Short mmCIF file of C-alpha atoms in Angstrom, two decimals:
data_model
loop_
_atom_site.label_atom_id
_atom_site.label_comp_id
_atom_site.label_asym_id
_atom_site.label_seq_id
_atom_site.Cartn_x
_atom_site.Cartn_y
_atom_site.Cartn_z
CA ASP I 123 -49.91 -43.51 36.25
CA ARG I 124 -47.06 -43.86 33.80
CA VAL I 125 -48.04 -47.38 32.91
CA LYS I 126 -51.53 -46.20 31.99
CA GLU I 127 -50.10 -43.47 29.75
CA TYR I 128 -47.81 -45.93 28.00
CA ARG I 129 -50.68 -48.39 27.46
CA SER I 130 -52.92 -45.72 25.97
CA GLU I 131 -50.10 -44.54 23.73
CA LEU I 132 -49.45 -48.14 22.65
CA ASN I 133 -53.13 -48.68 21.83
CA GLY I 134 -53.19 -45.45 19.79
CA THR I 135 -50.09 -46.49 17.86
CA ARG I 136 -51.60 -49.96 17.15
CA THR I 137 -54.77 -48.38 15.80
CA GLU I 138 -52.80 -46.06 13.57
CA PHE I 139 -50.70 -48.96 12.30
CA LYS I 140 -53.79 -51.03 11.42
CA ARG I 141 -55.32 -48.10 9.55
CA ALA I 142 -52.09 -47.44 7.59
CA LYS I 143 -51.76 -51.14 6.78
CA SER I 144 -55.29 -51.46 5.52
CA SER I 145 -55.28 -48.47 3.14
CA PRO I 146 -51.82 -48.01 1.53
CA ASP I 147 -53.22 -47.18 -1.92
CA SER I 148 -55.42 -44.35 -0.67
CA ASP I 149 -52.52 -42.65 1.14
CA ARG I 150 -50.32 -43.01 -1.92
CA ALA I 151 -52.95 -41.44 -4.15
CA ALA I 152 -53.39 -38.56 -1.65
CA LEU I 153 -49.66 -37.93 -1.64
CA LEU I 154 -49.41 -37.92 -5.43
CA ALA I 155 -52.48 -35.75 -5.87
CA GLY I 156 -51.20 -33.10 -3.47
CA ALA I 157 -52.95 -31.36 -0.65
CA SER I 158 -55.52 -29.62 -2.84
CA GLY I 159 -56.34 -32.62 -4.98
CA ARG I 160 -54.70 -31.37 -8.20
CA SER I 161 -53.63 -33.69 -10.97
CA ASN I 162 -50.12 -35.00 -11.40
CA SER I 163 -49.25 -32.89 -14.48
CA SER I 164 -50.42 -29.67 -12.79
CA THR I 165 -48.24 -30.41 -9.79
CA SER I 166 -45.31 -31.15 -12.05
CA ASN I 167 -45.72 -27.79 -13.86
CA ASP I 168 -45.91 -25.94 -10.55
CA GLN I 169 -42.80 -27.70 -9.35
CA ARG I 170 -40.98 -26.83 -12.58
CA ALA I 171 -42.01 -23.19 -12.27
CA ARG I 172 -40.85 -23.07 -8.68
CA MET I 173 -37.64 -24.81 -9.65
CA ALA I 174 -37.04 -22.29 -12.47
CA ASN I 175 -37.70 -19.40 -10.07
CA ALA I 176 -35.36 -20.95 -7.52
CA THR I 177 -32.68 -21.47 -10.19
CA ALA I 178 -33.02 -17.87 -11.40
CA SER I 179 -32.85 -16.62 -7.84
CA LEU I 180 -29.81 -18.81 -7.19
CA GLN I 181 -28.08 -17.51 -10.33
CA ALA I 182 -28.83 -13.90 -9.37
CA SER I 183 -27.51 -14.55 -5.87
CA SER I 184 -24.40 -16.20 -7.32
CA ALA I 185 -23.83 -13.19 -9.58
CA ARG I 186 -24.23 -10.80 -6.65
CA LEU I 187 -21.91 -12.97 -4.58
CA GLU I 188 -19.30 -13.01 -7.36
CA GLU I 189 -19.57 -9.23 -7.73
CA SER I 190 -19.19 -8.85 -3.97
CA ARG I 191 -16.14 -11.12 -4.06
CA ARG I 192 -14.64 -9.03 -6.87
CA VAL I 193 -15.29 -5.80 -4.95
CA CYS I 194 -13.79 -7.40 -1.86
CA MET I 195 -10.64 -8.39 -3.80
CA ASP I 196 -10.36 -4.86 -5.24
CA THR I 197 -10.78 -3.40 -1.76
CA GLU I 198 -8.13 -5.76 -0.44
CA ASP I 199 -5.73 -4.67 -3.21
CA VAL I 200 -6.38 -1.01 -2.38
CA GLY I 201 -5.81 -1.76 1.31
CA VAL I 202 -2.50 -3.51 0.56
CA ASN I 203 -1.38 -0.54 -1.55
CA ILE I 204 -2.35 1.88 1.20
CA LEU I 205 -0.44 -0.17 3.78
CA GLN I 206 2.63 -0.22 1.53
CA ASN I 207 2.42 3.56 1.08
CA LEU I 208 2.03 4.05 4.81
CA ALA I 209 5.06 1.83 5.48
CA SER I 210 7.10 3.84 2.98
CA GLN I 211 5.96 7.13 4.53
CA ARG I 212 6.81 5.80 7.99
CA GLU I 213 10.33 4.97 6.87
CA THR I 214 10.68 8.45 5.35
CA MET I 215 9.45 10.05 8.56
CA LEU I 216 11.84 7.96 10.68
CA ARG I 217 14.79 8.97 8.47
CA SER I 218 13.69 12.62 8.67
CA ARG I 219 13.43 12.38 12.45
CA ASP I 220 16.93 10.89 12.66
CA ARG I 221 18.29 13.67 10.46
CA LEU I 222 16.49 16.26 12.56
CA ASP I 223 17.97 14.76 15.74
CA ASP I 224 21.44 14.91 14.14
CA ALA I 225 20.87 18.52 13.09
CA ASP I 226 19.61 19.38 16.58
CA SER I 227 22.70 17.90 18.23
CA SER I 228 24.92 19.74 15.72
CA ILE I 229 23.13 23.02 16.44
CA THR I 230 23.51 22.46 20.18
CA GLU I 231 27.22 21.75 19.74
CA SER I 232 27.61 24.84 17.53
CA ARG I 233 25.79 26.96 20.10
CA ASN I 234 28.19 25.74 22.80
CA VAL I 235 31.23 26.50 20.60
CA LEU I 236 29.90 29.98 19.78
CA SER I 237 29.20 30.65 23.45
CA SER I 238 32.74 29.60 24.35
CA MET I 239 34.16 31.76 21.57
CA SER I 240 32.09 34.71 22.77
CA ARG I 241 33.39 34.31 26.32
CA ARG I 242 36.99 34.11 25.06
CA MET I 243 36.45 37.18 22.89
CA ALA I 244 35.03 39.14 25.83
CA THR I 245 37.97 38.05 27.99
CA GLN I 246 40.49 39.00 25.31
CA LYS I 247 38.74 42.34 24.79
CA MET I 248 38.96 43.11 28.53
CA LEU I 249 42.61 42.07 28.54
CA LEU I 250 43.29 44.30 25.50
CA VAL I 251 41.49 47.23 27.14
CA GLY I 252 43.54 46.67 30.32
CA ILE I 253 46.81 46.53 28.39
CA ALA I 254 45.83 49.64 26.42
CA ALA I 255 44.98 51.44 29.66
CA ILE I 256 48.36 50.47 31.16
CA ILE I 257 50.17 51.68 28.00
CA VAL I 258 48.22 54.97 28.09
CA VAL I 259 49.09 55.44 31.77
CA VAL I 260 52.77 54.63 31.12
CA ILE I 261 52.84 57.05 28.14
CA ALA I 262 51.16 59.72 30.23
CA ILE I 263 53.71 59.27 33.01
CA VAL I 264 56.61 59.34 30.55
CA LEU I 265 55.23 62.47 28.89
CA LEU I 266 54.66 64.09 32.21
CA VAL I 267 58.18 63.37 33.30
CA LYS I 268 59.70 64.54 29.97
CA LEU I 269 57.61 67.67 29.75
CA SER I 270 58.12 68.72 33.28
CA GLY I 271 61.91 68.63 32.79
CA PRO I 272 64.30 69.12 35.68
CA SER I 273 62.73 71.03 38.42
CA PRO I 274 64.55 74.27 39.51
CA ALA I 275 64.43 73.21 43.10
CA THR I 276 66.46 70.13 42.53
CA PRO I 277 70.20 70.69 42.30
CA VAL I 278 71.88 69.06 39.37
CA ASP I 279 74.54 66.68 40.38
CA LYS I 280 77.56 67.02 38.23
CA ASP I 281 78.88 63.71 39.32
CA ARG I 282 75.87 61.95 38.14
CA ASP I 283 76.18 63.36 34.60
CA ALA I 284 79.77 62.27 34.20
#
């Protein structure tokens, strides 16, 4: 089966080769004339027109590409500037956070000192009130004793006065 296919393909190729060998001038003329049978100068003008259109299109594309590259570079510069600004702002925020943490710890320490001072003040106030109460009681007792004088029921010892 395969051998038959190869033989038929070989015969077809031999026939094609003989035909190409026998008429090289006719194929060359067909190639130069073009597919529609136009003359050589007409084909040349068409090719020049197509080439001019292709060149114009290529130049326009190059200009657009160059403009796109310029826009891309400008965008990259803006992006770099934005990143630098963001880095600077980040540093500022970190410093502010550190300062805020320091202030927070100072406020906490101050609150503890004030609380301790308040407790001491309350303790000292209670102590002062207690001492004042004792002094008032002692003064009241002394006044009571002085004002009441010697009681008539108690005999006065003459030995004690001497």
